[in-house]
Structures are given as C-alpha cells and as structure tokens.
Amino acid sequence: MHLFGFNKSDVNPLPSFYFPSSLPFFPSPPPLLIFTSYTLFSSQFLSFHLSISSLPNNKKMAKFCLFLLFISLVSFPSVLSRSLSSSSSHPHSQIFDVATSLKKTVQVLSSQDFQQEAIKSTHSNSSSFSLSVYPRSALVKPSHKDYAALTLSRLERDSARVSSLNMKLQLSLSNFTHSDLKPVQTMLQPEELQAPITSGASQGSGEYFTRLGLGEPAKEFYMVLDTGSDITWVQCEPCSDCYQQSDPIYNPSGSSTYSRLSCDAAQCSALDVSACSTQSCLYQVSYGDGSFTVGEFATETVSFGRSGSFPKVAIGCGHDNEGLFVGAAGLVALGGGSLSLPTQIKASSFSYCFVDRDSPSSSTLDFNSARPSDSVVAPLLRNSRRSTYFYVGLTGISIGGQMLSIPASVFQVDGSGNGGIIVDSGTAVTRLQSIAYNALRDTFVKYTQSLPSGGQFALFDTCYDLSSMKSVNVPTIAFHFSGGKTLSLHPKNYLVPVSSAGKFCLAFAPTEGSLSIIGNIQQQGTRVSYDLANNLVGFSPDKC
C-alpha cells in the first residue's frame, strides 16, 4: 500500500459495481479478498510505480480503484473457486438440464397407458415391508391437448388441495362441530372437479399411488398416498354413486375378514364425522370443493404383498363417492392421527421416495425400515390442535448461499395453532407465507437476471424462457432445519416446465393462510423418512 503512496486512511470499501457481481448469483468479493489478492500479485507490479502522492485524494482513489479492479479481474476467479469448493456438499449454484426436462413433457403425453402389475414388495426383516409407488402419469395417460393444458389442470387441483388443508386446520382451531362438515353443492362440471384429496386420482394430476391388498383373499387396488389424511377408504359395492377406477370395485361380501364397526366402537368415536344406522357406524370425509365419500366404517385385513398383512384395520367402505376420481380405488391415509394406517399397524416409521411426476418409473413406500445414513434430519413436530399434519422444524431458506431475511416465527406454530410448515405428499407446489415467498422470489430473480424472462403462468409469477438453452446454471435453493442441518434442492425441484416450448417457472407460491407447505415437487427424487418413534423427519436425496 505504501508503495503507491497510500495510507490505510485513504482506502474505503469499493462500490459493488466495481466487481463482477452482475454475473448470475456470484457475490461480490469482500474487501479482505481484494487486499489478499493485492498482496499475492503486488510483486508482479513493482515496476508499475504510480507517482500519485501529489494528486488530490479523489484522484488518488480513482487511480487506486482502477488498479484494484485490474487485480480483482485477474485474481477473482481463483478466489471464487476456492470459496465454492470449501462447501462442495452445498454448492451455491448448479447446472440444470433443460433438454432432459423438456423431453419428459413430450413423453408424458405420448406414453402408453400404464400396465397393471402385481404388488411388488421387499423386506429386510420380519418387521419391515415396502410397496411400489407410482406417479399419476404412470397409471392413466393424460388426455390434455398439450403440456401447458396438463400443467394448468394440475395447478387448479393443487390450489383446491391447499384450500382443503387450510380449511381443515381452521376448523380444528375454531373447535368446529360435526355439523360443520357437510357436503356442499358445487357448480363445477365433473371433468373440472378439483377434489383436494383426489387431485392425485383425477385425470392428469401429479399425485402418487401405491398398490394395496384388501380382504381375505386379498384383492389388489391402486390407492392414492396422502400424508394429510387419517381415514383410509375404498369404493365399495353396492354403489349408490361410484366413479370410474382402474380396478374392479371392492366387494366386501367376497372377503371373509370384513366386519362392520358398531356405533359405540372406539374407532367410530374417533371419526370427525360419523352417524349410526342399524347399529353400524357410518363415516363421511368431505372436502373443500364439495366432493365427499360416505359409507360404512369397518375393519378389514390389509396386506402388503408377500411381506405380510394386518388384520382388523379400520377403513371406510364408500358407497357414495362424489367427484371425478378416475383411476384410484381410494386413498391410503398416512397422517399422524389415531386412525391413519401407520398408527393402526403400529409402524415405528415409514418413508417414501417420489419419482419425477412425468416419469413412467416407480419407487417404494417403506414401513419400519431404517432411514438412509446420509439423511438430513430435522425435528418432526406436531400441532396439538391438528394431529394429522406432519410439521417440520424449518429455520430458514437460502439462495446461492445467501440466507433470506425471514422472521423465524413464520415457520413456527404459535400458541393458537396457526403458522408452521408441514411436509405433504398431496400438495405439489410448496406454499410459503407472503413475507417468506416474496423474499425467496426477489432474491432468486436478483441472481438470475441473465436469464430471459418468461412472464407468468397461472399461480407462478416468476417464469423464464429457456427454449434456446440445453442447460443453464442456476442458484441453489436450500432448506435449513433446526440443529444446523441443510437440504440443498436439485434445480428440477424448483424450476419446472409449464409447456413443451421451453417455459420454466419457479415452483413456489404464496399462500393467504398461515400454514406453509413443502410440496411433492420439492420432494421428488428425495427419500422422505418419518421416524414416528423419535419424532424426526429425514431427507435423503437421490434415494429413489
């Protein structure tokens, strides 16, 4: 420094525009790195002596800025590479394969209908077992004219799903009575019906299915997976009103283990909505759009392929099921309540891994299996006012290594039961309170200024036109959990195609309610493990 006639007092931090911070998601180097670079390279410039001691201070600074700018351009790449390599497990940016993603949007519309197959099951010991899990597109071929229409259909149903989750939470918080949950009239046409619970079973939805055995002898059925519900149910003969499904409708008269529950049974008392008819318990599950399922509440044998079966599991036998539920025979409830399947079979844990929703491949739903050793573990929290939902101890979100300025209270359940963030298998797009979403969106936009804007699409307000690109470098979005654990998302978990023409959108959305939700787009390709015995949730990428 003295070589150029400067004292420490002459030097102030330089404006950020002197450095290549305009490059996508590369932070400006701090002054310390600049001075380090100066030290490393000063020996090469001994002959470059500036006679500026007599210049005014502002001219001195200008000369000094020009010199440091040159030094920074020479040394900045090596400094930056060292900075990123120091946290290789959580890179600040990643390469997104645009071409492969677009190829899937074409394949999902042209693929043949999924061929049904027998239950696949494996087990490592007598207490663990698993079932295959399929995306909706593998079961029923979408009939939409193009991928943009398919995406719109998915997003409409997803919005209804979120509304239903919020409605159920608010009813729980307001000490609702059973009379509050009655089916309501809907003006939607059958093909437009947005049943939250059936967005996975409706035509073109992005939900996930498993194949479950019911009765003795066992009959196999495709069932929607849902961590946001506690009542497992299936369509039953005789039908008062049944929708189209892939399998023959379940007939309880053909099972030797089917047994109606009495009105005074503990399982009947645990229902949110129940009635009594000829000493038999009746159940009803209704949803925010007016769809519902009504029938007998009974016990039946549930089987998991060759890995075993469980007798006397309480399920709904639906004789009147309103809505377009094309494909699935019913629903497997994986929630945290007393009537959910994991609770009834006394599972200590369960996990699933969702493949890409446009993929014809499958993964597994595992019970009582150890979570992967590389899992990012976070606290599994409960809301005493709504036991069904699985809350997670999220403390913050970062983009490109920069923590977003979001109050911690946004992700916490308050004393009245509002707030918090849940992990949900049935919601597709992650929803965040507006203060959190705005911070995420604005920061992501700041780091992707070099990408061509694609405007908006339905509920997505941040989209890009990547039609001319085969791949692109994007900033990493990461979830930060209590205990200092970090889950870095793959680009395909937050940049999703909305058309086959190359339009991609940031797959997050704001919510008007207090409840935030981590959706299945952000879960794709990651094994999500629910350790019910120890109240932990684990995330292990690339474990499908």
XYZ file of C-alpha atoms in Angstrom:
544
model
C 0.000 0.000 0.000
C 2.799 2.454 0.922
C 4.462 1.617 -2.386
C 1.704 3.573 -4.132
C 1.628 6.423 -1.667
C -1.492 5.350 0.174
C -2.200 5.113 3.861
C -4.901 2.929 5.380
C -6.995 6.018 5.916
C -7.072 6.600 2.159
C -8.907 3.355 1.493
C -12.646 2.835 1.752
C -14.715 -0.186 0.684
C -15.438 -0.007 -3.042
C -18.938 0.029 -4.513
C -20.143 -3.381 -5.572
C -20.351 -2.371 -9.251
C -16.536 -2.370 -9.444
C -16.654 -6.144 -9.229
C -18.328 -8.793 -11.418
C -21.359 -9.155 -9.147
C -23.641 -8.702 -12.153
C -22.735 -12.219 -13.167
C -25.559 -14.554 -12.120
C -25.532 -15.465 -8.418
C -21.851 -14.634 -7.809
C -21.493 -12.460 -4.695
C -19.106 -9.513 -4.731
C -15.745 -10.369 -3.117
C -15.333 -8.742 0.278
C -12.588 -6.133 0.673
C -10.427 -8.636 2.552
C -10.196 -10.834 -0.567
C -9.230 -7.811 -2.660
C -6.416 -6.888 -0.261
C -5.310 -10.531 -0.188
C -5.237 -10.527 -3.980
C -3.230 -7.313 -3.917
C -0.642 -8.911 -1.631
C -0.363 -12.010 -3.810
C 0.121 -10.067 -7.010
C 1.969 -6.927 -5.870
C 5.379 -8.469 -6.608
C 4.437 -8.591 -10.270
C 3.821 -4.849 -10.350
C 6.924 -3.484 -8.589
C 7.950 -1.705 -11.772
C 4.457 -0.174 -12.012
C 5.146 2.714 -9.659
C 2.496 5.383 -9.614
C 3.694 8.853 -8.787
C 0.443 9.968 -7.299
C 1.416 11.179 -3.874
C 0.872 14.755 -5.025
C -2.571 14.106 -6.534
C -5.775 15.173 -4.762
C -7.365 12.479 -2.623
C -10.230 11.871 -5.042
C -7.799 11.300 -7.900
C -5.752 9.045 -5.662
C -8.816 6.953 -5.004
C -9.688 6.796 -8.703
C -6.216 5.532 -9.566
C -6.346 3.064 -6.719
C -9.779 1.793 -7.809
C -8.552 1.213 -11.346
C -5.545 -0.695 -10.052
C -7.612 -2.887 -7.732
C -10.147 -3.511 -10.468
C -7.386 -4.924 -12.656
C -6.074 -7.022 -9.782
C -9.548 -8.333 -8.954
C -10.219 -9.383 -12.549
C -7.006 -11.411 -12.533
C -7.389 -12.987 -9.136
C -11.173 -13.171 -8.614
C -11.821 -16.485 -10.442
C -9.314 -18.411 -8.342
C -10.577 -16.815 -5.149
C -14.165 -17.633 -6.077
C -13.384 -21.259 -6.923
C -11.762 -21.745 -3.555
C -14.791 -20.249 -1.889
C -17.229 -22.641 -3.590
C -15.079 -25.741 -3.199
C -14.982 -25.240 0.530
C -18.681 -26.208 0.665
C -18.952 -28.733 -2.165
C -21.757 -30.623 -0.402
C -23.879 -27.462 -0.612
C -22.855 -25.691 -3.848
C -24.070 -22.146 -4.360
C -25.085 -22.907 -7.952
C -25.925 -25.964 -10.045
C -26.349 -26.970 -13.683
C -29.973 -27.520 -14.681
C -30.578 -29.946 -17.580
C -33.215 -28.104 -19.598
C -33.247 -30.508 -22.557
C -33.977 -33.617 -20.479
C -36.767 -31.890 -18.603
C -38.450 -30.770 -21.830
C -38.121 -34.246 -23.324
C -40.211 -35.645 -20.454
C -43.004 -33.153 -21.146
C -43.403 -34.697 -24.591
C -43.096 -38.291 -23.417
C -45.740 -37.986 -20.696
C -48.370 -37.054 -23.287
C -47.388 -39.752 -25.773
C -46.706 -42.718 -23.482
C -48.953 -45.740 -23.419
C -51.285 -46.414 -20.528
C -49.563 -47.996 -17.583
C -49.939 -51.748 -17.447
C -51.149 -53.014 -14.114
C -48.888 -55.379 -12.286
C -48.896 -57.415 -9.119
C -47.814 -55.892 -5.836
C -44.066 -55.593 -5.559
C -42.785 -55.950 -2.056
C -39.476 -56.466 -0.368
C -38.475 -56.729 3.222
C -35.160 -56.894 5.000
C -36.568 -58.484 8.114
C -39.840 -59.661 9.602
C -40.901 -56.198 10.710
C -40.174 -54.093 7.602
C -42.000 -54.121 4.298
C -42.412 -51.968 1.233
C -44.767 -51.312 -1.658
C -44.207 -49.790 -5.080
C -45.156 -46.149 -5.580
C -46.151 -44.775 -8.982
C -46.727 -41.230 -10.257
C -50.188 -40.417 -11.580
C -48.944 -40.263 -15.173
C -47.823 -43.893 -14.994
C -51.347 -45.081 -14.224
C -53.555 -43.069 -16.577
C -52.407 -41.391 -19.774
C -53.194 -37.654 -19.685
C -55.748 -36.613 -22.316
C -54.787 -32.931 -22.470
C -54.004 -31.321 -25.827
C -50.556 -30.189 -24.702
C -48.325 -29.944 -21.657
C -49.442 -26.396 -20.845
C -53.041 -27.618 -20.521
C -51.897 -30.517 -18.356
C -49.980 -28.118 -16.107
C -52.977 -25.809 -15.739
C -55.116 -28.782 -14.710
C -52.563 -29.841 -12.127
C -52.257 -26.354 -10.678
C -56.015 -25.876 -10.416
C -56.364 -29.079 -8.436
C -53.320 -28.209 -6.370
C -54.898 -24.926 -5.323
C -58.019 -26.808 -4.223
C -55.862 -29.198 -2.245
C -54.178 -26.344 -0.385
C -57.545 -24.734 0.333
C -58.756 -28.001 1.810
C -55.730 -28.361 4.113
C -56.167 -24.802 5.345
C -59.901 -25.292 5.815
C -59.385 -28.411 7.925
C -56.805 -26.629 10.061
C -59.039 -23.629 10.624
C -61.973 -25.855 11.549
C -59.766 -27.610 14.103
C -58.634 -24.285 15.550
C -62.182 -22.976 15.788
C -63.495 -26.009 17.726
C -65.876 -26.991 14.942
C -68.775 -29.366 15.472
C -69.536 -32.338 13.276
C -72.402 -30.454 11.689
C -69.883 -28.049 10.176
C -68.596 -30.761 7.854
C -71.396 -31.413 5.404
C -71.079 -31.781 1.643
C -71.770 -28.553 -0.180
C -73.093 -28.009 -3.666
C -70.593 -27.376 -6.430
C -71.067 -25.688 -9.778
C -68.094 -27.482 -11.310
C -68.619 -29.946 -14.118
C -67.299 -33.464 -13.413
C -64.266 -33.026 -15.646
C -63.428 -29.761 -13.857
C -63.859 -31.041 -10.329
C -60.940 -30.091 -8.129
C -61.179 -32.560 -5.288
C -58.239 -31.846 -2.966
C -57.967 -35.402 -1.836
C -58.371 -36.700 -5.351
C -56.069 -34.397 -7.236
C -53.898 -37.479 -7.418
C -56.733 -39.556 -8.752
C -58.212 -37.041 -11.153
C -57.292 -37.063 -14.807
C -53.821 -35.606 -15.341
C -52.986 -34.990 -11.698
C -49.478 -35.304 -10.320
C -50.140 -37.332 -7.220
C -48.702 -40.707 -6.282
C -50.236 -44.163 -5.927
C -49.422 -47.461 -4.328
C -50.912 -50.894 -4.814
C -52.501 -52.282 -1.651
C -54.214 -55.566 -0.833
C -57.591 -55.625 0.928
C -59.633 -58.513 2.294
C -59.205 -62.278 2.515
C -58.445 -63.490 -0.069
C -56.614 -60.276 -0.883
C -57.669 -58.107 -3.801
C -55.242 -55.520 -5.085
C -56.139 -51.865 -5.603
C -54.400 -48.670 -6.698
C -54.697 -46.173 -3.864
C -53.623 -42.532 -3.561
C -50.978 -41.810 -0.903
C -51.865 -38.939 1.413
C -49.943 -37.720 4.463
C -52.639 -35.099 5.001
C -55.441 -37.567 5.835
C -56.229 -40.067 8.572
C -59.060 -42.128 7.028
C -58.142 -44.888 4.584
C -61.097 -45.654 2.337
C -62.019 -47.587 -0.787
C -65.025 -47.623 -3.112
C -67.375 -50.463 -2.248
C -70.173 -52.482 -3.793
C -73.053 -51.936 -3.823
C -72.533 -48.443 -5.269
C -75.003 -45.676 -4.764
C -72.641 -43.417 -6.708
C -69.165 -44.610 -7.688
C -66.667 -43.041 -10.060
C -64.533 -44.814 -12.661
C -61.470 -46.641 -11.359
C -58.770 -48.830 -12.869
C -59.506 -51.921 -10.750
C -62.826 -53.719 -10.195
C -64.736 -52.121 -7.333
C -64.151 -53.804 -3.991
C -66.972 -56.096 -2.886
C -66.868 -56.700 0.893
C -69.134 -59.749 0.566
C -66.236 -61.544 -1.107
C -63.972 -61.139 1.924
C -64.086 -63.414 4.965
C -62.472 -60.772 7.201
C -64.701 -57.764 6.515
C -66.574 -56.638 9.633
C -68.750 -53.565 10.199
C -67.921 -51.472 13.242
C -70.614 -50.795 15.802
C -71.679 -47.278 16.705
C -70.019 -47.497 20.125
C -66.669 -48.758 18.793
C -63.645 -46.658 19.700
C -62.777 -46.215 16.014
C -66.246 -44.831 15.324
C -65.909 -42.317 18.153
C -62.582 -41.146 16.731
C -64.143 -40.045 13.433
C -64.598 -36.337 12.771
C -67.923 -37.041 11.089
C -69.967 -40.144 11.878
C -73.527 -41.400 12.133
C -75.284 -44.570 13.176
C -77.542 -46.761 11.047
C -78.925 -50.129 12.162
C -76.238 -50.262 14.868
C -73.489 -49.820 12.273
C -71.036 -46.928 12.166
C -71.163 -44.652 9.132
C -68.301 -42.361 8.147
C -68.056 -39.298 5.969
C -64.998 -37.489 4.665
C -65.731 -34.227 2.853
C -63.517 -31.728 1.121
C -63.320 -28.048 0.339
C -64.804 -28.250 -3.156
C -67.931 -30.178 -2.162
C -66.670 -33.668 -3.012
C -67.017 -36.381 -0.406
C -67.083 -40.094 0.345
C -69.727 -41.714 2.563
C -70.226 -45.311 3.643
C -69.732 -47.910 6.325
C -66.809 -47.791 8.700
C -65.476 -51.317 9.067
C -62.394 -53.369 9.802
C -60.608 -55.353 7.149
C -57.342 -57.183 6.532
C -54.745 -55.018 4.805
C -51.922 -56.830 3.035
C -48.547 -55.720 1.721
C -47.768 -58.343 -0.867
C -45.639 -61.210 0.346
C -44.229 -59.230 3.260
C -47.257 -59.652 5.477
C -50.744 -58.483 6.367
C -52.535 -56.757 9.231
C -55.994 -57.765 10.424
C -58.766 -55.527 11.732
C -57.589 -52.238 10.229
C -60.393 -49.661 10.288
C -61.221 -48.402 6.790
C -64.068 -46.607 5.071
C -66.170 -48.646 2.670
C -67.532 -45.904 0.413
C -70.887 -46.462 -1.283
C -71.417 -42.827 -2.277
C -68.322 -41.101 -3.632
C -68.795 -37.789 -5.360
C -66.267 -36.363 -7.786
C -64.200 -37.455 -10.744
C -61.744 -39.867 -9.133
C -60.642 -41.552 -12.361
C -58.036 -44.236 -11.683
C -57.686 -44.780 -7.947
C -59.881 -47.113 -5.930
C -59.483 -44.974 -2.827
C -56.919 -43.492 -0.514
C -54.197 -44.668 1.887
C -54.104 -42.275 4.837
C -50.561 -41.730 6.148
C -51.314 -38.835 8.527
C -50.451 -38.581 12.203
C -53.911 -39.215 13.663
C -55.157 -42.288 15.560
C -56.974 -43.753 12.544
C -54.188 -43.430 9.975
C -52.640 -46.580 8.546
C -49.188 -46.166 10.194
C -50.841 -45.625 13.591
C -53.166 -48.610 13.271
C -50.433 -51.047 12.221
C -48.144 -49.569 14.915
C -45.410 -48.664 12.445
C -42.407 -47.047 14.085
C -41.543 -45.301 10.826
C -42.384 -45.024 7.168
C -40.729 -43.432 4.171
C -41.352 -42.820 0.509
C -39.472 -41.524 -2.498
C -41.367 -39.799 -5.291
C -40.001 -40.134 -8.812
C -40.481 -37.307 -11.293
C -44.216 -36.860 -11.845
C -43.679 -37.089 -15.628
C -41.746 -40.340 -15.304
C -43.090 -43.859 -16.005
C -40.802 -45.341 -13.349
C -41.645 -46.211 -9.753
C -40.157 -46.162 -6.270
C -41.235 -47.532 -2.891
C -43.252 -46.828 0.235
C -41.403 -48.452 3.133
C -42.559 -49.191 6.662
C -40.282 -49.847 9.658
C -37.098 -49.503 7.621
C -34.044 -47.587 8.797
C -33.637 -44.210 7.141
C -30.579 -43.758 4.881
C -27.421 -42.918 6.780
C -26.888 -39.717 4.792
C -30.292 -38.273 5.642
C -30.626 -34.611 6.547
C -32.530 -34.971 9.825
C -34.912 -32.401 11.272
C -37.385 -32.350 14.167
C -40.816 -33.785 13.359
C -43.248 -31.510 15.168
C -46.935 -31.823 15.981
C -49.754 -29.342 16.342
C -51.903 -30.319 19.309
C -54.889 -28.775 17.530
C -54.416 -30.809 14.332
C -52.670 -34.153 14.876
C -52.931 -35.214 11.228
C -50.266 -32.922 9.783
C -46.515 -33.507 9.982
C -44.781 -30.240 10.847
C -41.039 -29.849 10.406
C -38.534 -27.649 12.241
C -37.538 -25.324 9.406
C -35.475 -22.309 10.475
C -34.680 -20.620 7.168
C -34.141 -20.732 3.409
C -31.086 -19.713 1.411
C -30.472 -18.943 -2.263
C -26.998 -19.056 -3.743
C -25.597 -19.345 -0.244
C -27.399 -16.212 0.938
C -29.799 -16.645 3.852
C -33.109 -14.930 3.228
C -34.346 -12.328 5.660
C -37.392 -14.172 7.005
C -38.560 -13.904 10.619
C -38.154 -17.253 12.415
C -41.736 -17.014 13.620
C -43.012 -17.555 10.061
C -42.097 -21.239 10.254
C -43.243 -21.771 13.833
C -46.630 -22.831 15.195
C -47.913 -20.145 17.543
C -49.890 -20.595 20.731
C -53.212 -20.658 18.911
C -52.097 -23.390 16.489
C -51.545 -21.136 13.478
C -48.388 -20.977 11.397
C -45.700 -23.590 10.984
C -44.728 -25.607 7.908
C -45.776 -29.168 7.069
C -44.450 -31.830 4.704
C -47.318 -33.000 2.495
C -47.436 -35.731 -0.121
C -50.608 -34.451 -1.776
C -49.635 -30.821 -2.385
C -47.474 -30.307 -5.462
C -46.172 -26.730 -5.207
C -44.538 -25.532 -1.987
C -46.550 -22.732 -0.380
C -44.972 -20.045 1.793
C -46.418 -17.121 3.706
C -46.167 -13.976 1.589
C -43.292 -12.459 3.574
C -41.220 -15.608 3.008
C -42.265 -16.100 -0.602
C -41.514 -12.510 -1.575
C -38.033 -12.744 -0.082
C -37.383 -16.016 -1.937
C -38.713 -14.776 -5.269
C -36.957 -11.419 -5.171
C -33.601 -12.977 -4.291
C -33.940 -15.678 -6.954
C -34.773 -13.026 -9.553
C -31.745 -10.995 -8.488
C -29.460 -13.974 -9.051
C -30.996 -14.907 -12.418
C -31.034 -11.527 -14.158
C -29.136 -13.011 -17.100
C -31.937 -15.490 -17.862
C -34.639 -14.347 -20.300
C -37.945 -13.660 -18.578
C -40.939 -15.803 -19.448
C -43.606 -13.747 -17.706
C -46.184 -15.528 -15.566
C -48.178 -18.750 -15.710
C -51.263 -19.414 -13.564
C -50.171 -19.171 -9.907
C -46.486 -18.848 -10.900
C -45.367 -15.227 -11.110
C -41.696 -15.908 -11.949
C -41.001 -17.754 -15.207
C -38.163 -17.989 -17.721
C -37.872 -18.668 -21.435
C -35.201 -21.370 -21.676
C -36.219 -22.528 -25.160
C -32.816 -21.664 -26.641
C -30.818 -23.423 -23.933
C -29.874 -27.050 -23.342
C -28.622 -26.375 -19.822
C -28.308 -23.408 -17.530
C -26.504 -22.514 -14.331
C -28.924 -21.550 -11.542
C -28.522 -20.614 -7.861
C -29.114 -23.353 -5.323
C -32.166 -23.135 -3.086
C -31.656 -24.803 0.290
C -33.825 -25.516 3.327
C -32.197 -25.022 6.731
C -33.518 -27.005 9.687
C -33.183 -26.886 13.441
C -29.855 -28.342 14.531
C -27.917 -26.726 11.697
C -28.835 -29.269 9.007
C -29.173 -28.144 5.387
C -31.029 -29.727 2.461
C -29.903 -28.398 -0.911
C -32.541 -28.866 -3.587
C -31.814 -30.027 -7.112
C -32.788 -27.472 -9.781
C -35.577 -29.757 -11.024
C -37.157 -29.336 -7.568
C -37.729 -25.631 -8.081
C -37.626 -24.933 -11.818
C -40.435 -26.829 -13.527
C -41.577 -26.831 -17.150
C -45.065 -25.483 -17.752
C -45.027 -26.077 -21.504
C -43.047 -28.123 -24.014
C -41.888 -24.911 -25.677
C -39.264 -24.157 -23.025
C -41.096 -22.094 -20.450
C -39.987 -22.862 -16.889
C -41.301 -21.373 -13.651
C -40.102 -21.048 -10.078
C -42.131 -23.771 -8.325
C -43.065 -21.875 -5.196
C -46.203 -19.863 -4.479
C -47.533 -17.573 -1.757
C -50.393 -18.645 0.471
C -53.029 -16.460 2.060
C -53.264 -18.752 5.074
C -50.844 -19.082 7.960
C -49.862 -22.666 7.069
C -46.774 -23.204 4.900
C -46.395 -26.477 2.987
C -43.423 -28.333 1.486
C -44.951 -29.915 -1.614
C -44.094 -33.028 -3.584
C -42.281 -31.172 -6.396
C -39.662 -30.195 -3.833
C -39.649 -33.787 -2.539
C -39.129 -35.518 -5.900
C -36.006 -37.668 -6.005
C -35.597 -37.496 -2.217
C -36.481 -40.244 0.224
C -38.542 -38.645 2.969
C -38.466 -40.663 6.199
C -40.872 -40.179 9.087
C -39.395 -41.545 12.312
C -42.579 -41.696 14.370
C -40.887 -43.251 17.376
C -38.296 -40.479 17.742
C -40.195 -37.563 16.163
C -37.699 -36.964 13.386
C -38.052 -36.467 9.658
C -35.189 -37.271 7.306
C -34.466 -36.139 3.747
C -32.058 -38.182 1.636
C -31.576 -37.005 -1.977
C -31.188 -39.497 -4.829
C -32.614 -42.451 -2.888
C -35.467 -43.483 -5.191
